[in-house]
Coordinates of N, CA and C in Angstrom, one line a residue:
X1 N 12.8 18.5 47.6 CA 12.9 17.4 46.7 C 11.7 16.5 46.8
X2 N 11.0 16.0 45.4 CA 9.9 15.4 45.4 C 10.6 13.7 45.2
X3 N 9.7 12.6 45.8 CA 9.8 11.5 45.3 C 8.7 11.1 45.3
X4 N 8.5 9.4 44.3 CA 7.8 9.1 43.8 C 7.3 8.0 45.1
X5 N 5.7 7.8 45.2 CA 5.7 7.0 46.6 C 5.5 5.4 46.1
X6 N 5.9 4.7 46.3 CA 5.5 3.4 46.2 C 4.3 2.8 45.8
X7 N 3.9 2.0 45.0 CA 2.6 1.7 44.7 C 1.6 1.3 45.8
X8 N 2.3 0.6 46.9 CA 1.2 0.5 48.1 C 1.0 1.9 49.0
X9 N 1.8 2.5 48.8 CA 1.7 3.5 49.3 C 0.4 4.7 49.0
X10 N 0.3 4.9 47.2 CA -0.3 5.2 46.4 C -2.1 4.8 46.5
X11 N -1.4 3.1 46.7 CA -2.7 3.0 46.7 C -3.7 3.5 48.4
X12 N -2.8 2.8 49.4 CA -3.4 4.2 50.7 C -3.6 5.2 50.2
X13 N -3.3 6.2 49.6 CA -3.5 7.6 49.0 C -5.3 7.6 48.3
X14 N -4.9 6.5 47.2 CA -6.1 6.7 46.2 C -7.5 6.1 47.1
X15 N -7.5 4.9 48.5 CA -8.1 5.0 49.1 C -8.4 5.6 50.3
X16 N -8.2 6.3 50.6 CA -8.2 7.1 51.9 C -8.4 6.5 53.0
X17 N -7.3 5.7 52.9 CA -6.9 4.2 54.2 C -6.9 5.0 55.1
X18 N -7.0 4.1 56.7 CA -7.0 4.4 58.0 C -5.8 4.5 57.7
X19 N -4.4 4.5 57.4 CA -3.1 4.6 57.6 C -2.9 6.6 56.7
X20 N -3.6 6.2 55.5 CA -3.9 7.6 55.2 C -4.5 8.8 55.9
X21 N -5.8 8.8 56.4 CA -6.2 9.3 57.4 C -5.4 9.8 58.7
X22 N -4.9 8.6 59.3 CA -4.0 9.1 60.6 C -2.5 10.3 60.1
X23 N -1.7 10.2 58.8 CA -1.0 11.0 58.7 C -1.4 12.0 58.2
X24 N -2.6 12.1 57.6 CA -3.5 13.7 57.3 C -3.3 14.2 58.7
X25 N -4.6 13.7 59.3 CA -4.4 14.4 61.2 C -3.2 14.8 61.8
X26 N -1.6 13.8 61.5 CA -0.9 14.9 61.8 C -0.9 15.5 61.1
X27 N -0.5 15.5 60.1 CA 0.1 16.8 59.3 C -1.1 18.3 59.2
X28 N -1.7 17.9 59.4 CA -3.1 19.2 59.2 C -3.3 19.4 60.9
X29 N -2.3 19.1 61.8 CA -2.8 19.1 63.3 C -4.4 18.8 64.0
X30 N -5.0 18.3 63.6 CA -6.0 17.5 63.7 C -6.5 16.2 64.3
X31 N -5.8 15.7 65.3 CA -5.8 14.6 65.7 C -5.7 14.7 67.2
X32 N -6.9 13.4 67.7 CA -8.1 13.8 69.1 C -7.5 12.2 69.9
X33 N -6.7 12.0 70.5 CA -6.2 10.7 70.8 C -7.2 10.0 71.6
X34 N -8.3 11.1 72.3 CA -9.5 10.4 73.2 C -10.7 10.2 72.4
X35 N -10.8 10.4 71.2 CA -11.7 10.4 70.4 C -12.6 8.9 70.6
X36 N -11.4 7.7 70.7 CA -11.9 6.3 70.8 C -12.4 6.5 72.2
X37 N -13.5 5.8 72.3 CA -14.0 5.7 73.9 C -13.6 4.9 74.6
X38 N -12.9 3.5 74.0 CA -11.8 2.6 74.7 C -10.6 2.4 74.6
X39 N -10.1 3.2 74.1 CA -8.7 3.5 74.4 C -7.9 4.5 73.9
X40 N -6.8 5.0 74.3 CA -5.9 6.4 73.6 C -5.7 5.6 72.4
X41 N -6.1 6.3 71.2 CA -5.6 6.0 70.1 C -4.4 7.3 69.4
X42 N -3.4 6.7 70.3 CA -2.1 7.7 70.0 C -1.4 7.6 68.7
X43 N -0.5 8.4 68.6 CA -0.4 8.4 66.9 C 1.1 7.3 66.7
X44 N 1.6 6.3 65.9 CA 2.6 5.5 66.1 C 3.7 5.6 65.2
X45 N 4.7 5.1 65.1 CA 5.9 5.3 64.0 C 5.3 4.7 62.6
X46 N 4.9 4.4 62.3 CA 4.3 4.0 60.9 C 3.7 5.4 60.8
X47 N 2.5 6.0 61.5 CA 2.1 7.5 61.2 C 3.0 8.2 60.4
X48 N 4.2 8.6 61.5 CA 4.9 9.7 61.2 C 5.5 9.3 59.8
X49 N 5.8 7.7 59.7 CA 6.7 7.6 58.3 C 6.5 8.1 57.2
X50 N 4.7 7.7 57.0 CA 3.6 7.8 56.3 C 3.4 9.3 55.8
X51 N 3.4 10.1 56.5 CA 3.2 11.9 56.8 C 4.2 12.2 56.1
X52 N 5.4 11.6 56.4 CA 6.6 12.1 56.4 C 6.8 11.6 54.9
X53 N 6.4 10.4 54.4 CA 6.7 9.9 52.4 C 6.0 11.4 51.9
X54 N 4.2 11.2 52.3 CA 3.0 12.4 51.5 C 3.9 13.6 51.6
X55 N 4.7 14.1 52.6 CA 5.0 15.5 52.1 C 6.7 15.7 51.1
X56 N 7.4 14.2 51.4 CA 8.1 14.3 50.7 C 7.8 14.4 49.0
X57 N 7.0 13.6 48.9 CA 6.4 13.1 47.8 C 5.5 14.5 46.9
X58 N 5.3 15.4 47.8 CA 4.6 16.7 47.4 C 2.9 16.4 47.6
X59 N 2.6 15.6 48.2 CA 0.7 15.7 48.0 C 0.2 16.4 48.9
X60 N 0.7 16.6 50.0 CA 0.3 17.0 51.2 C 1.6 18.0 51.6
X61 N 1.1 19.3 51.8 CA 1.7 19.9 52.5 C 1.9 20.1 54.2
X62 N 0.4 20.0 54.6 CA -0.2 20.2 56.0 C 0.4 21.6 56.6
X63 N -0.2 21.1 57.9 CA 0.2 22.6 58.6 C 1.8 22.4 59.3
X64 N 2.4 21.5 59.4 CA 4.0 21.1 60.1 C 4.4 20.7 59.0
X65 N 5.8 21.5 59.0 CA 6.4 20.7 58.4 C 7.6 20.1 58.9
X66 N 7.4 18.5 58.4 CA 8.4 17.2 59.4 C 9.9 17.5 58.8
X67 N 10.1 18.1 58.0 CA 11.5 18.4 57.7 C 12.0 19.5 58.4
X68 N 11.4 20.1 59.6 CA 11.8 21.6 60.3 C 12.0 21.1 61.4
X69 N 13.0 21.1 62.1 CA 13.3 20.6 63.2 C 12.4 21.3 64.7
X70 N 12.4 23.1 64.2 CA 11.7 24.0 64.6 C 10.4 23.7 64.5
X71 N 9.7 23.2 63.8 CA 8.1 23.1 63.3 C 8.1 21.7 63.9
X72 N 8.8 20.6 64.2 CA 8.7 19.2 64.8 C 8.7 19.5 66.3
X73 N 9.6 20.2 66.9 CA 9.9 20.3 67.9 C 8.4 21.1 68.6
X74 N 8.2 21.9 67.9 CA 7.1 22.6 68.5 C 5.7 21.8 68.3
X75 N 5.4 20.9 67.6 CA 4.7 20.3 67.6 C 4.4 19.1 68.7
X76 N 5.7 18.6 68.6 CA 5.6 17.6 70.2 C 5.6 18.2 71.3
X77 N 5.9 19.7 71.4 CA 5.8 20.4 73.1 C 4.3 20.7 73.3
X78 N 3.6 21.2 72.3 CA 2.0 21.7 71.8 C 1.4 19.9 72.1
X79 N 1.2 18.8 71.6 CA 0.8 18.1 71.6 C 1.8 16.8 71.5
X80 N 2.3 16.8 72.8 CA 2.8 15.5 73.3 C 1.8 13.8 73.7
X81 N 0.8 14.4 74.1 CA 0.0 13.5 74.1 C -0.4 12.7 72.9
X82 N -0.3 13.1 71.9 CA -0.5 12.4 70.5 C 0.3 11.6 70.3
X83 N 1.6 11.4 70.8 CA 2.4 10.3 70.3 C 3.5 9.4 71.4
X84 N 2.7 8.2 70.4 CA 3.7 7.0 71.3 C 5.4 7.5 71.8
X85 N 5.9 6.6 72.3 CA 7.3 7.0 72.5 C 7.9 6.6 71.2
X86 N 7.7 5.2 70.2 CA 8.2 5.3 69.0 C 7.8 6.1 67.8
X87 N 6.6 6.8 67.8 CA 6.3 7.8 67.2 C 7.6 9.9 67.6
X88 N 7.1 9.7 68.4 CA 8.5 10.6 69.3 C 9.7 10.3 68.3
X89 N 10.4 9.2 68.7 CA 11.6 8.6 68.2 C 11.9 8.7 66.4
X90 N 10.8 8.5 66.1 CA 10.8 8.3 64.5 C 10.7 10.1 64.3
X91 N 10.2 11.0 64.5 CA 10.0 12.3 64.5 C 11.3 12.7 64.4
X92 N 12.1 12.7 65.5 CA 13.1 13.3 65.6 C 14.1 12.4 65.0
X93 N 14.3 11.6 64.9 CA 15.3 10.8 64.3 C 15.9 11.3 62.9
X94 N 15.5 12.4 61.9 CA 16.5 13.0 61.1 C 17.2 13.7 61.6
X95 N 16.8 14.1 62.9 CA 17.6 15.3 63.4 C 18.9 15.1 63.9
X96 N 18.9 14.0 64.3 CA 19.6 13.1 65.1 C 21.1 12.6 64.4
X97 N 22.1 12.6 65.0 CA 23.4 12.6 64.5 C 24.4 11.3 65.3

């Protein structure tokens, strides 16, 4: 099911905001947390939210998909180091009952 994203949302989209950027990298698996040379720039719960509107919304498919519990799971055992503990939390949190 497609939804429509929010106009600020949109507009991250139409500019290829740092907020836009970090949920491409997840979703395209692409993302280097040592990249910064002063500090882990790990991936945070706004990311995943972010990743998680673009593929509801249909623009981005990427390579995970955040609706597969199987394709999430395996993505945090593959690259744990990418994400905060609230990022973690927000990931799994549909799964969650």
């Amino acid at each position: 099911m497609t939804t429509i994203l929010n106009p600020q949302a949109m507009q991250k989209v139409l500019t290829h905001s740092k907020e836009y950027e970090r949920a491409i990298g997840l979703l395209n698996k692409q993302w280097d947390p040592d990249e910064q040379p002063i500090f882990r720039n790990v991936l945070q719960s706004a990311d995943v939210q972010f990743a998680r509107q673009l593929q509801i919304a249909g623009l981005v498919k990427g390579k995970v998909d955040l609706s597969s519990y199987q394709e999430v799971n395996q993505l945090m055992m593959q690259h744990d180091s990418w994400f905060s503990e609230s990022a973690r939390k927000t990931l799994l949190s549909p799964f969650l009952d």
